[in-house]
Coordinates of C-alpha atoms in Angstrom, one line a residue:
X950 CA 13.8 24.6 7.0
X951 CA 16.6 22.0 8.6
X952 CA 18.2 20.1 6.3
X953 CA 18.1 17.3 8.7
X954 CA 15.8 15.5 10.3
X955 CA 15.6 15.6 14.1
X956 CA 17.0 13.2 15.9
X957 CA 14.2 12.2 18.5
X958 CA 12.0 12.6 15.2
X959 CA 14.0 10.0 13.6
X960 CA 14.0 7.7 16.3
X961 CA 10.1 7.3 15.9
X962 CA 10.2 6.9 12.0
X963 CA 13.1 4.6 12.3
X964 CA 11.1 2.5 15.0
X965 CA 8.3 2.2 12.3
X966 CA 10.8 1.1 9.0
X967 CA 12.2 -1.7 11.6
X968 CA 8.7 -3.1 12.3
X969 CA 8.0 -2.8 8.8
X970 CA 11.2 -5.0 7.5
X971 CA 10.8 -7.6 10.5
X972 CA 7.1 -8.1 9.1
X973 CA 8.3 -8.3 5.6
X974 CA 10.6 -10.5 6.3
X975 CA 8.7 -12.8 8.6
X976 CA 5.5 -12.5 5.6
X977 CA 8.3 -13.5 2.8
X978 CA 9.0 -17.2 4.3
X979 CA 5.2 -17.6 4.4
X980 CA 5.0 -17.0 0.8
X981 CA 7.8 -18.5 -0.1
X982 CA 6.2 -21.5 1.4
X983 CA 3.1 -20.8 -0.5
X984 CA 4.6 -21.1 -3.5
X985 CA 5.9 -24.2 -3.4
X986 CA 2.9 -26.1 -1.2
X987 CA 0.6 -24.3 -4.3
X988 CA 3.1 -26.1 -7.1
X989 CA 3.0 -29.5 -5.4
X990 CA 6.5 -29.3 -4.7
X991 CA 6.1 -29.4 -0.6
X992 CA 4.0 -30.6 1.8
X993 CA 3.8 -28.3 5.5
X994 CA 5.1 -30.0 8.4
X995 CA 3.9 -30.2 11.4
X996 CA 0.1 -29.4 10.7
X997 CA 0.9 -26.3 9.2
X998 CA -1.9 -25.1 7.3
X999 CA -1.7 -23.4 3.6
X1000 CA -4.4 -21.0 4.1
X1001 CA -3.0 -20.2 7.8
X1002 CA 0.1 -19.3 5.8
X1003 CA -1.7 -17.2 3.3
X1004 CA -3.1 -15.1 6.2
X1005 CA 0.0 -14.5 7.9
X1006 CA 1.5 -13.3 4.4
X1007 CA -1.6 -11.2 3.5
X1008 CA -1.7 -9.5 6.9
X1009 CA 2.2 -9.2 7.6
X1010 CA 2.9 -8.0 3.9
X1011 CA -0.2 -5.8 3.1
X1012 CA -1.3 -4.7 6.7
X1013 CA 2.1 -4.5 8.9
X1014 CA 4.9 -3.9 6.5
X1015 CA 3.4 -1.0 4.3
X1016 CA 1.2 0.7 7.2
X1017 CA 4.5 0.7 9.8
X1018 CA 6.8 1.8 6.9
X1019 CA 4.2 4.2 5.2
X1020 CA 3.7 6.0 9.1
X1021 CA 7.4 6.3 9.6
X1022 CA 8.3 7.8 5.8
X1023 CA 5.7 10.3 6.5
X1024 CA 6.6 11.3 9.7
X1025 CA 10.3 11.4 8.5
X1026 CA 8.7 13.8 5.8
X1027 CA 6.6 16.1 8.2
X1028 CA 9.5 16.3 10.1
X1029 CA 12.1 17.3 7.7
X1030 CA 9.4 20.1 5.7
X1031 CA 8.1 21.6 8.7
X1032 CA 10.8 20.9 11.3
X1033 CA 11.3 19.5 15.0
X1034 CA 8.2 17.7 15.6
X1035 CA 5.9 19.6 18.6
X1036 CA 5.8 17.9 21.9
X1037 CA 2.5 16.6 21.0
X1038 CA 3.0 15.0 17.8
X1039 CA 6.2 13.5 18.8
X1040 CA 4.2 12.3 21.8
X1041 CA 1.0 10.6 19.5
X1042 CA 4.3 9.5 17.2
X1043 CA 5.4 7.0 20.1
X1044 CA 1.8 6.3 21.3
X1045 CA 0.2 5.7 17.9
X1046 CA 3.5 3.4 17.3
X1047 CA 2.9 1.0 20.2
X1048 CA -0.7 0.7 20.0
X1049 CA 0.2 -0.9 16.3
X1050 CA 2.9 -2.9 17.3
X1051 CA 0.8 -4.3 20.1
X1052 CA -2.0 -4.7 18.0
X1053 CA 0.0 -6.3 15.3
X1054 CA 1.7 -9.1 17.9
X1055 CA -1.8 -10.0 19.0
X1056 CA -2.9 -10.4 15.4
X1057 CA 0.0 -12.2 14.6
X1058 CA 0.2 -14.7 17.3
X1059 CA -3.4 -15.3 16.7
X1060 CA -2.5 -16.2 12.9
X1061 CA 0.2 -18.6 14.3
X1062 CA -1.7 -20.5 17.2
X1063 CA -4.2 -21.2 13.7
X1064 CA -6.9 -19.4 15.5
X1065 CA -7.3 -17.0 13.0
X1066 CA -7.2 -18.6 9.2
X1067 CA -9.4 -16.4 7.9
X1068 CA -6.9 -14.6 5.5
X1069 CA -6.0 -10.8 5.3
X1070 CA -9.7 -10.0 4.1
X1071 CA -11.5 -12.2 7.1
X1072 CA -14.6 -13.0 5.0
X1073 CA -17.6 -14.0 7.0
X1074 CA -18.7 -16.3 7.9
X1075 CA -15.0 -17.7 8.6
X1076 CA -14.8 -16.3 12.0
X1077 CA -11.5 -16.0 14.2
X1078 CA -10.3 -15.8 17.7
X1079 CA -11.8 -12.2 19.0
X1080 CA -8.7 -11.6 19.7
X1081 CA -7.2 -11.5 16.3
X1082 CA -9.9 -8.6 15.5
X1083 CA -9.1 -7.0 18.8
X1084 CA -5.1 -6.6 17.6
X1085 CA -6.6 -5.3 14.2
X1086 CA -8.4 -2.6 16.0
X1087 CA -5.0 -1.8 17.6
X1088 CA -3.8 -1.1 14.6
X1089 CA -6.0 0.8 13.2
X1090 CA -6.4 3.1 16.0
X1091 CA -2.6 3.6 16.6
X1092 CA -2.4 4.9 12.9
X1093 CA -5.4 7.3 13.8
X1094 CA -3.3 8.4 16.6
X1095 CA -0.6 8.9 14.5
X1096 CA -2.1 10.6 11.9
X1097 CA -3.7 13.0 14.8
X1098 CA 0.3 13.8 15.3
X1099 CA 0.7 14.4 12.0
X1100 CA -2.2 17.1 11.7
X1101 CA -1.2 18.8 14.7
X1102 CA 2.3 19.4 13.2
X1103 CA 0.5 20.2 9.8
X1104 CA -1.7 22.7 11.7
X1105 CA 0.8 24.6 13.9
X1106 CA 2.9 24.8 10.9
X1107 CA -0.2 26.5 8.9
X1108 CA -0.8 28.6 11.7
X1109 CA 3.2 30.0 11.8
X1110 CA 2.9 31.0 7.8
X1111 CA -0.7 32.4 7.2
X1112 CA -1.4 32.9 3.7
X1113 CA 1.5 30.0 2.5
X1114 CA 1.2 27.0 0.8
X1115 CA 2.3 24.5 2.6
X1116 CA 5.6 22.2 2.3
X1117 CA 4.6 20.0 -0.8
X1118 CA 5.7 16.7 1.1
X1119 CA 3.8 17.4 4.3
X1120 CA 0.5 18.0 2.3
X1121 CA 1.1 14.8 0.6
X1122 CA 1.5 13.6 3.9
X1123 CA -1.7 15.1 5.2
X1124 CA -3.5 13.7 2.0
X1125 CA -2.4 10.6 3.1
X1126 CA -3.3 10.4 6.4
X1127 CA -7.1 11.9 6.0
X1128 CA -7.2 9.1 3.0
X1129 CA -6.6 6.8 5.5
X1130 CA -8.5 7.9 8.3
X1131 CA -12.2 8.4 6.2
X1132 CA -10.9 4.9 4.6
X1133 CA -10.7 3.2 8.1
X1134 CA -13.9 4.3 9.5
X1135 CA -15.7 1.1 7.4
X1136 CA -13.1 -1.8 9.0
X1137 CA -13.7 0.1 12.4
X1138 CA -17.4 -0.2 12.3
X1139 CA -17.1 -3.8 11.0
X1140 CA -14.9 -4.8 13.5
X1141 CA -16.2 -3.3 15.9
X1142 CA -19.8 -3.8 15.9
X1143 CA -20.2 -6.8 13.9
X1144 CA -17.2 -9.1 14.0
X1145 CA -15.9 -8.8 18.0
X1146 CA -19.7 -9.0 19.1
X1147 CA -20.4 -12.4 17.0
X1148 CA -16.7 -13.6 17.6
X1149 CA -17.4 -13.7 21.5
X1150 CA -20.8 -15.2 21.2
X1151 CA -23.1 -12.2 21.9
X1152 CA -25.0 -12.5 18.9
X1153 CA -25.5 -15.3 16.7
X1154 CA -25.2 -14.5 13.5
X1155 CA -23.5 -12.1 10.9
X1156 CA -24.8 -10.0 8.4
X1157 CA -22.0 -11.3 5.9
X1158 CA -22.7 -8.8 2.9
X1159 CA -23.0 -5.8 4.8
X1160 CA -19.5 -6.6 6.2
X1161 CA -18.3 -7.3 3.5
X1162 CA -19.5 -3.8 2.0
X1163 CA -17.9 -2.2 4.8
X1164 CA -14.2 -4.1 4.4
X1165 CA -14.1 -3.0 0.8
X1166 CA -15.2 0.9 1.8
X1167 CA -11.7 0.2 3.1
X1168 CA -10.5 -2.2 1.1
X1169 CA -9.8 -0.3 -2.4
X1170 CA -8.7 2.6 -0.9
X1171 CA -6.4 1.1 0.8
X1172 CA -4.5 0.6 -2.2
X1173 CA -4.2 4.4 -2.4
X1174 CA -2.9 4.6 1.2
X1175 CA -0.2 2.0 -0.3
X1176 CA 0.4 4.3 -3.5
X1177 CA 0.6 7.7 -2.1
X1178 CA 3.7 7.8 0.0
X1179 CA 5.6 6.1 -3.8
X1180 CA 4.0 8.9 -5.5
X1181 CA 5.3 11.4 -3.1
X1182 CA 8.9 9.6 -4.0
X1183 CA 7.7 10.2 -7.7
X1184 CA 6.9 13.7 -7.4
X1185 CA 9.3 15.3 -5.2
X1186 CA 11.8 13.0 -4.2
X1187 CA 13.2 11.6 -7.3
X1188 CA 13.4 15.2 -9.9
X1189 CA 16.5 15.8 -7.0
X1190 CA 18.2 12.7 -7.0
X1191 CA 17.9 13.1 -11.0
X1192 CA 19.2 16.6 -10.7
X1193 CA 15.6 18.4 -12.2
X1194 CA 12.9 20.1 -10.9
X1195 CA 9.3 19.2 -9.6
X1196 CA 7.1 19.9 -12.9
X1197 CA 4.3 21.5 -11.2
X1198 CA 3.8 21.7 -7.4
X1199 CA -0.2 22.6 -8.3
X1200 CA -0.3 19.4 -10.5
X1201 CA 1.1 17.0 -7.7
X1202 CA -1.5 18.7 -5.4
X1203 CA -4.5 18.7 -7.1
X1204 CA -3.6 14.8 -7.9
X1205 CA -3.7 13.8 -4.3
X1206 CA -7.0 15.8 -3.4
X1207 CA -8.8 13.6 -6.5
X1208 CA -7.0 10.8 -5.0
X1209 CA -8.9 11.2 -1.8
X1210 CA -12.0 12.0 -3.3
X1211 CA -12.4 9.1 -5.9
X1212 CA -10.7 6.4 -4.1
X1213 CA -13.0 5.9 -1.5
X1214 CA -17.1 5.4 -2.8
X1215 CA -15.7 2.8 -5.4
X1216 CA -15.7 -0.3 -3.0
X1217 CA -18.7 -2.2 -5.1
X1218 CA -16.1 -2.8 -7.8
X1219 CA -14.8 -5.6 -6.0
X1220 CA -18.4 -6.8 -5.9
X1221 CA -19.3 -6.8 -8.5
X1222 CA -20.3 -10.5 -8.6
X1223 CA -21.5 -10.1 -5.3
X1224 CA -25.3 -11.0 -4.8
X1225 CA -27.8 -8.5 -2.8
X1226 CA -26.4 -5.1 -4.6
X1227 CA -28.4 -3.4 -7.0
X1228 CA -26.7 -3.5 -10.8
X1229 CA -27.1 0.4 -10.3
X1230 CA -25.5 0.8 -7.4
X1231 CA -22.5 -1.1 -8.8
X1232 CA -22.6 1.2 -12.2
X1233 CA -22.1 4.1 -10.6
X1234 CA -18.7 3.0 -7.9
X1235 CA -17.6 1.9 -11.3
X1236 CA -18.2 4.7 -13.0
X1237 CA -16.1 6.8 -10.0
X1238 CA -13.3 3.7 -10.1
X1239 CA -12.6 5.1 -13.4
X1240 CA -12.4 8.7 -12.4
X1241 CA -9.1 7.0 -10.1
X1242 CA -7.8 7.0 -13.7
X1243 CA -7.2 10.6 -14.2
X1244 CA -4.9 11.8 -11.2
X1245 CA -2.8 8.6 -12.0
X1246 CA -2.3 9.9 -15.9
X1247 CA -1.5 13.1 -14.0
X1248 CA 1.2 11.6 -12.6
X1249 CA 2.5 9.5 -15.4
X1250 CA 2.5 13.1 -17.7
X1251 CA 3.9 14.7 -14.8
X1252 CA 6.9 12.4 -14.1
X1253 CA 7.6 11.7 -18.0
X1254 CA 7.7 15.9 -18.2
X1255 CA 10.2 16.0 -15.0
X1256 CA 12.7 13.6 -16.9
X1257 CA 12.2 14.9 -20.5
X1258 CA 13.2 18.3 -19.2
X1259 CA 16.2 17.1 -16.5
X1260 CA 17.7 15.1 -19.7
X1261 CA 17.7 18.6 -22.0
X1262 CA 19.3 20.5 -19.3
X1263 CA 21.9 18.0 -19.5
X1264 CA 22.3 18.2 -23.4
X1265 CA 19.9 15.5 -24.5
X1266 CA 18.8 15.8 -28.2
X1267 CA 16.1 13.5 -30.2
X1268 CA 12.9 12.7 -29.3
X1269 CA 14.0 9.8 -26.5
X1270 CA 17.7 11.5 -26.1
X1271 CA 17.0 12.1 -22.2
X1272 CA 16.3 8.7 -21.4
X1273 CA 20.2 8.1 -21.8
X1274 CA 20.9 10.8 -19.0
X1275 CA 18.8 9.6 -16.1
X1276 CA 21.1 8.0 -13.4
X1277 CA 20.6 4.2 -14.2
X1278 CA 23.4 3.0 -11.9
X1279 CA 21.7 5.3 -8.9
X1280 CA 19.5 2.5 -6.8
X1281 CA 17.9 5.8 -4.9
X1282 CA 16.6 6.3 -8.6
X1283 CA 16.8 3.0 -10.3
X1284 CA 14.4 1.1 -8.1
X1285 CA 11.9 3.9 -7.7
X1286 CA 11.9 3.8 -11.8
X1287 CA 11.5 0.0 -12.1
X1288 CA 8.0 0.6 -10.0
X1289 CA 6.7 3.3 -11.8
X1290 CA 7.5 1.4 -15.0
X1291 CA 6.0 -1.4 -13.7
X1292 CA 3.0 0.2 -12.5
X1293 CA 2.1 0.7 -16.2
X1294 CA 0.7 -2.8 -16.8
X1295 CA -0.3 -2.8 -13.1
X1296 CA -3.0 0.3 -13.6
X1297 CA -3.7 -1.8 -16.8
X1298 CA -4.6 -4.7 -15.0
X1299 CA -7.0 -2.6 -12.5
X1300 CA -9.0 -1.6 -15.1
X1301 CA -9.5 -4.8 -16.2
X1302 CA -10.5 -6.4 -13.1
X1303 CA -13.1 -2.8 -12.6
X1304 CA -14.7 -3.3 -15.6
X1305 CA -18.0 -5.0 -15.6
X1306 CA -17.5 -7.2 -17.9
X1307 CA -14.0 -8.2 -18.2
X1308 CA -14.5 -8.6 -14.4
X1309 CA -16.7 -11.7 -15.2
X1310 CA -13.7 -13.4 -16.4
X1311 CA -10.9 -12.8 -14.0
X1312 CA -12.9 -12.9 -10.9
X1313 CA -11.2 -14.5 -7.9
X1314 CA -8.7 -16.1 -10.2
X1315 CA -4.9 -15.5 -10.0
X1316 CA -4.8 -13.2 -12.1
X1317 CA -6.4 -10.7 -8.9
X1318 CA -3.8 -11.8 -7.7
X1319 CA -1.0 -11.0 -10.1
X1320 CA -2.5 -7.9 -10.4
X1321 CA -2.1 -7.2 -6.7
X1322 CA 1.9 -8.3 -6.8
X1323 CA 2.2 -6.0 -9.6
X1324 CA 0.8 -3.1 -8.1
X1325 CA 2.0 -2.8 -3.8
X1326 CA 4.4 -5.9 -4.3
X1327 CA 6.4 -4.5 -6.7
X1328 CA 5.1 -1.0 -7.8
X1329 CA 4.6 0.5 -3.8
X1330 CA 7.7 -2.4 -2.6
X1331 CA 10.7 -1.2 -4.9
X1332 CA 9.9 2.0 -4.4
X1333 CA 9.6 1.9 -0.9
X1334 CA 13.0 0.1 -1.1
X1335 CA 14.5 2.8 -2.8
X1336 CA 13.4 5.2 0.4
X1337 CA 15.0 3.4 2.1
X1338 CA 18.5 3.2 0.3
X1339 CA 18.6 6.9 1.2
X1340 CA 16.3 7.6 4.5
X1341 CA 17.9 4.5 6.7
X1342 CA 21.4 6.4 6.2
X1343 CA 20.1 10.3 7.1
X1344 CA 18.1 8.8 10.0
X1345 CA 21.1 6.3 11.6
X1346 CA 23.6 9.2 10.4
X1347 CA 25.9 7.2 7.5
X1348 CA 25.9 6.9 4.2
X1349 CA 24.8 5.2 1.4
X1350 CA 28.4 3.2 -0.2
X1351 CA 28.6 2.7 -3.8
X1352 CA 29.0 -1.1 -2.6
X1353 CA 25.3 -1.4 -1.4
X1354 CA 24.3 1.4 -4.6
X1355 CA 25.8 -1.9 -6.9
X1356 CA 23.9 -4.6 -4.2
X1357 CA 20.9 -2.7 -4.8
X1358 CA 20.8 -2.5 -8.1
X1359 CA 21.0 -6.4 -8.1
X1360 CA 18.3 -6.4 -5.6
X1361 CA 15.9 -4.8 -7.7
X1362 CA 16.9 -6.8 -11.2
X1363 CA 16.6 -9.7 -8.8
X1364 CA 13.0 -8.2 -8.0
X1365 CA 11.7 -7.6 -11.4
X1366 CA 13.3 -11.0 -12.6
X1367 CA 11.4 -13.0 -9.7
X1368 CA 8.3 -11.0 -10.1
X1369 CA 7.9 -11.6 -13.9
X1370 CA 8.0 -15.0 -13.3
X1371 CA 5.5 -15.2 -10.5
X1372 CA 2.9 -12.4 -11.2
X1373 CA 3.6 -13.3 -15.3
X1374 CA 2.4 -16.8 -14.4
X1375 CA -0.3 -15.6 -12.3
X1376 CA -1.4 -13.6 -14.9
X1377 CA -1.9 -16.6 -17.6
X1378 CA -3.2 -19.0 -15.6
X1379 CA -5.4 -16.6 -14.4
X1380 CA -6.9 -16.4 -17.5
X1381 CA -6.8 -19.7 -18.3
X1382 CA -9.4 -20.1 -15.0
X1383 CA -7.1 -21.2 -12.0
X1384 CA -8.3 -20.2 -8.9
X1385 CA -7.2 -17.6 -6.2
X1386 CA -7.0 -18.7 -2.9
X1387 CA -6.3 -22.2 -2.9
X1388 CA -4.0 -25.2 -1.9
X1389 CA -2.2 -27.6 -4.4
X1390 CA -5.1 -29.7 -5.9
X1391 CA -5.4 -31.4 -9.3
X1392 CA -9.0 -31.6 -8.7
X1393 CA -9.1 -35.6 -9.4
X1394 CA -6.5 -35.4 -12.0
X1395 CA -8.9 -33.1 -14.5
X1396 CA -6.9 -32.2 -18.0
X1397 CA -7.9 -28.3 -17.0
X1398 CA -6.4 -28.4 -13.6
X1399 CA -3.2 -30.6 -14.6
X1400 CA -2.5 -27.9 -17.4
X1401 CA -2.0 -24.9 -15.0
X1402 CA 0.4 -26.9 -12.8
X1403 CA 3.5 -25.4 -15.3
X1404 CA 2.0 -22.8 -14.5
X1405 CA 2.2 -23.1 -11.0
X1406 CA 5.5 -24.2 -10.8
X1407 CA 6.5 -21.2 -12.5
X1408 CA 5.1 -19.3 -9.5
X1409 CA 7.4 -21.2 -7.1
X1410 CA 10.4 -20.3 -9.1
X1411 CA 9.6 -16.7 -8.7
X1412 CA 9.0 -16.7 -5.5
X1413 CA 12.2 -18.5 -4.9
X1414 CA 13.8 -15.5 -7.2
X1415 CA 11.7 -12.8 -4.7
X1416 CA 12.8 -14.5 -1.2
X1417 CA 16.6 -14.2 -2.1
X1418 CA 16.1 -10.6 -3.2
X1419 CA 14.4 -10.2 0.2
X1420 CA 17.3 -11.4 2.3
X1421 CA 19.3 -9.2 0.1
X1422 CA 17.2 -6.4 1.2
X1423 CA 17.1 -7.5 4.9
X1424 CA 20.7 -7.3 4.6
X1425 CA 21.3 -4.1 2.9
X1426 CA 18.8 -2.3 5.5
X1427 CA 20.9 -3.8 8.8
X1428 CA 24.1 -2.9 7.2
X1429 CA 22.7 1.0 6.2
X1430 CA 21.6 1.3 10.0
X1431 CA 24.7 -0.3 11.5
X1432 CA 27.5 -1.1 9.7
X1433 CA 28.0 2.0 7.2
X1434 CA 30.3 4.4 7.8
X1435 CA 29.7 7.7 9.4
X1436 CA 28.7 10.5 7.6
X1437 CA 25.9 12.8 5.7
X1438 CA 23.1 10.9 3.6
X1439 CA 20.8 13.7 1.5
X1440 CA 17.2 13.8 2.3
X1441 CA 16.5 14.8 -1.4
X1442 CA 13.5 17.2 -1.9
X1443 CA 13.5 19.0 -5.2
X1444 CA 12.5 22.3 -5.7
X1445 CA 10.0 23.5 -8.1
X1446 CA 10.2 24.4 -11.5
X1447 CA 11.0 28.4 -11.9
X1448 CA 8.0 28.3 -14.9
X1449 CA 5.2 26.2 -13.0
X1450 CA 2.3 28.0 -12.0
X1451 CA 1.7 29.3 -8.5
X1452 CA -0.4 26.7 -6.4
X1453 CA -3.6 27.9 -5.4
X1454 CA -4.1 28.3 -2.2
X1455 CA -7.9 26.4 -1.9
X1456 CA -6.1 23.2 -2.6
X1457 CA -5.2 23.3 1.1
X1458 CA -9.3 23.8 1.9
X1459 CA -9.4 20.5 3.6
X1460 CA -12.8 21.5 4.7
X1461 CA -13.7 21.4 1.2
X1462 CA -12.3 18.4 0.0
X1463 CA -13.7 16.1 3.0
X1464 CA -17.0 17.9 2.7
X1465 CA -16.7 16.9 -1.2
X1466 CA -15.8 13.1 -0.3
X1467 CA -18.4 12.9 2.3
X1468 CA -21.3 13.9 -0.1
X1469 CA -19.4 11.1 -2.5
X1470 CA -19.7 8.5 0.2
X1471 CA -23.4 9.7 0.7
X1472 CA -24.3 9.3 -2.7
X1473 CA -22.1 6.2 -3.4
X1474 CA -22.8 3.8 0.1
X1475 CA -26.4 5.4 1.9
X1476 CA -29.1 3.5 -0.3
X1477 CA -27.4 -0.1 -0.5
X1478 CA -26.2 0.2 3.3
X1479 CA -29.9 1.2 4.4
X1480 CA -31.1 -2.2 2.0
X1481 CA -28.9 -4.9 3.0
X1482 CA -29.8 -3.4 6.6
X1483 CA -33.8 -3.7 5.8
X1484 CA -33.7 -7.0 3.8
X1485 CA -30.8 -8.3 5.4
X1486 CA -30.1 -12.0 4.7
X1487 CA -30.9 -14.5 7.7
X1488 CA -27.3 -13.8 8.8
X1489 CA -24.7 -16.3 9.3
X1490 CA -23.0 -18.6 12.4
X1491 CA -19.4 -18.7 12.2
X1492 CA -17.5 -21.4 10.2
X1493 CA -14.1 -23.0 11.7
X1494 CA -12.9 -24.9 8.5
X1495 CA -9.1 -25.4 9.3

């Protein structure tokens, strides 16, 4: 196994991060803008919209920037487990990376010409420019051929080492990728046979909960598609730069296969308020959203084990003794950490907002919305962040300086600072009934509405905090891939722990697994699909409302 990633295999994953940072950088000034048109402390210029501002974040930040830097970590992975990519995948590697950046130009322009303020969930009946749906496609498809790359590598390698378990990082990549591409199959029907068709005028109308159904197939599972590549930094990349071991290879494993099973059939839970499903129907996705809940306390016992046991090796003693040995002024480490500590109240949050109940007071308030910076805005970001810290430097050949280990550590306290402000006060007013998805308004001076606005103001503040961290970050990633000097950066991997058991080998039975999540999907989606197509509603015209 090369210690190194390939050059020309770098080349494609570094091609990916610098899509990813350009979209997260342009998605940043739209938010930051958000913040402050929401607070009343701005008004656009130019005839600017706020809701064409809060697509262009949704789909830069939660579309572009983690699907582009997701691909390229996981090719960097594949690549460096099972070594020099094949002609092939290296080939679907370049053509899976311009059919996304095409795609994602298209979308974008769209977004900025104000043809397609829909937002990064395009409800019907607000309908776009066919062309913003066409770019969309784009993307989706180039990550399916990108994901084809990454199976052929997986495959050849499988076939060289019959009877082995393969690399743990390029089965977490695999995991990934067929999470991804079962996921993507509902926005690729609706898309493409209910949105582009009704967006050019062959049909009339929409059937708007039946594609609404088929977003949220995708939609939660997307979240997982988000979370896997930071769990892979969990699980194997961070016991090295801690100087441990990977607590159980099996564990890690078996997490990403329930992963992919549960993650998908739990749409409805974002319906729950959603007329036309049977109450059934939504019990049992909720019942399999909760299942979500066990691989992710596998984790969370699984990394708490890795660092427990790295600290005694290094002498700790006492029952919290080990927490003094981790490597707080390592950024590779130290923003990793913050996410997973932050993801603690962010999985808290997710089962509020799944539960029934609790649901029916949160619902398309802010605090969604908090919820959502919690968990890929900070949890999925600062990890992601700390990737990069290390894989910018082994890709570009320099090396991470102990001057941009201290700028980073700033950059992530700047991070958490900004976020607590912003996703706190989301949070509160949340709960105190402020809506999501909306523009400053005091709704005619109302006592309720005029009572969030501290509130609100506090939200501009943070994102003021978060956009300063950004052009730190910005910063940090030109000057790794430029500027640093020369030299070796470590693409950490740990090894396993001597005393875990052996991984059994029908964890790799991919057959299996999709046959399992297939008869999920079956049993989750086949009944209410069938209905809302029987009893559809009358169906909808499209709505221009900007």
């Amino acid at each position: 196994m090369n210690e190194a990633v390939n050059r020309k295999d770098g080349k494609i994953a570094l091609s990916h991060i610098a899509v990813a940072f350009v979209a997260l950088f342009l998605g940043a000034i739209a938010g930051l803008l958000q913040t402050f048109v929401r607070s009343g402390e701005i008004e656009l210029p130019a005839g600017i919209g706020y809701y064409q501002l809060l697509t262009a974040h949704g789909v830069l930040l939660g579309l572009v920037f983690t699907t582009f830097f997701i691909i390229g970590f996981l090719y960097s992975a594949i690549s460096r487990t099972t070594g020099t990519l094949t002609n092939f995948s290296n080939k679907s590697g370049w053509l899976g990376f311009w059919l996304k950046t095409i795609g994602t130009s298209i979308t974008t322009v769209m977004i900025l010409l104000n043809k397609a303020t829909v937002l990064y969930t395009f409800y019907a009946p607000l309908q776009a420019s066919p062309w913003f749906y066409i770019g969309l496609t784009l993307v989706v498809v180039g990550s399916w051929v990108s994901g084809i790359g990454m199976f052929h590598q997986y495959a050849t390698w499988k076939k060289a080492n019959k009877g082995k378990a393969s690399p743990l990082m390029s089965f977490m990549a695999v995991a990934t990728m067929v999470l991804w591409l079962i996921a993507t199959i509902g926005v690729a029907v609706t898309v493409l046979f209910q949105f582009i068709p009704w967006s050019f005028g062959w049909v009339d109308k929409i059937n708007i909960l039946l594609s609404r159904t088929l977003f949220w197939y995708f939609g939660h599972p997307l979240v997982y598609f988000w979370l896997l590549p930071a769990y892979m930094c969990w699980y194997v990349v961070i016991p090295k730069i801690i100087g441990g071991k990977v607590f159980s290879d099996a564990l890690a494993r078996l997490a990403f296969v329930l992963f992919v099973l549960f993650s998908i059939p739990v749409g409805f839970h974002h319906q729950i308020l959603e007329s036309g499903i049977d109450p059934v129907w939504k019990f049992i996705q909720i019942v399999l959203t909760f299942m979500v809940i066990i691989p992710s306390l596998m984790t969370a016992f699984a990394l708490f084990a890795t660092f427990e046991l790295a600290g005694r090796e290094k002498g700790a003693k006492g029952l919290f003794g080990w927490f003094k040995k981790l490597p707080w002024g390592d950024v590779r480490f130290f923003a990793p950490f913050m996410g997973m500590l932050i993801f603690i109240p962010a999985g808290a949050g997710g089962i509020i907002n799944a539960s029934n109940q609790l649901n029916q007071v949160v619902h398309n308030t802010l605090f969604v919305t908090g919820h959502f910076h919690l968990t890929v805005a900070t949890s999925v970001a600062l990890t992601f962040f700390g990737i990069s810290y290390w894989l910018i430097p082994h890709l570009t050949g320099r090396t991470l300086t102990s001057k941009i280990n201290k700028l980073g550590i700033i950059q992530t306290v700047l991070w958490c600072f900004g976020m607590f402000f912003m996703s706190g006060a989301m949070h509160t007013v949340g709960l105190l009934g402020a809506p999501r998805r909306t523009a400053f308004t005091t709704y005619g001076d109302h006592s309720v509405a005029l009572s969030w606005m501290p509130y609100q103001t506090a939200m501009a503040v943070g994102g003021a905090i978060l956009f300063v961290a950004i052009l730190l970050m910005i910063y940090i990633v030109i000057y790794l891939a430029f500027w640093a000097p020369k030299g070796y950066e470590e693409y950490p991997i740990g090894e396993v722990n001597e005393q875990a058991e052996a991984t059994p080998l029908f964890l790799e039975n991919w057959k299996l697994w999709i046959g399992i999540s297939a008869i999920l999907i079956i049993l989750a989606y086949t009944v209410p699909v069938i209905d809302m197509i029987q009893n559809a509603p009358p169906g909808s015209p499209g709505f221009k409302l900007w």
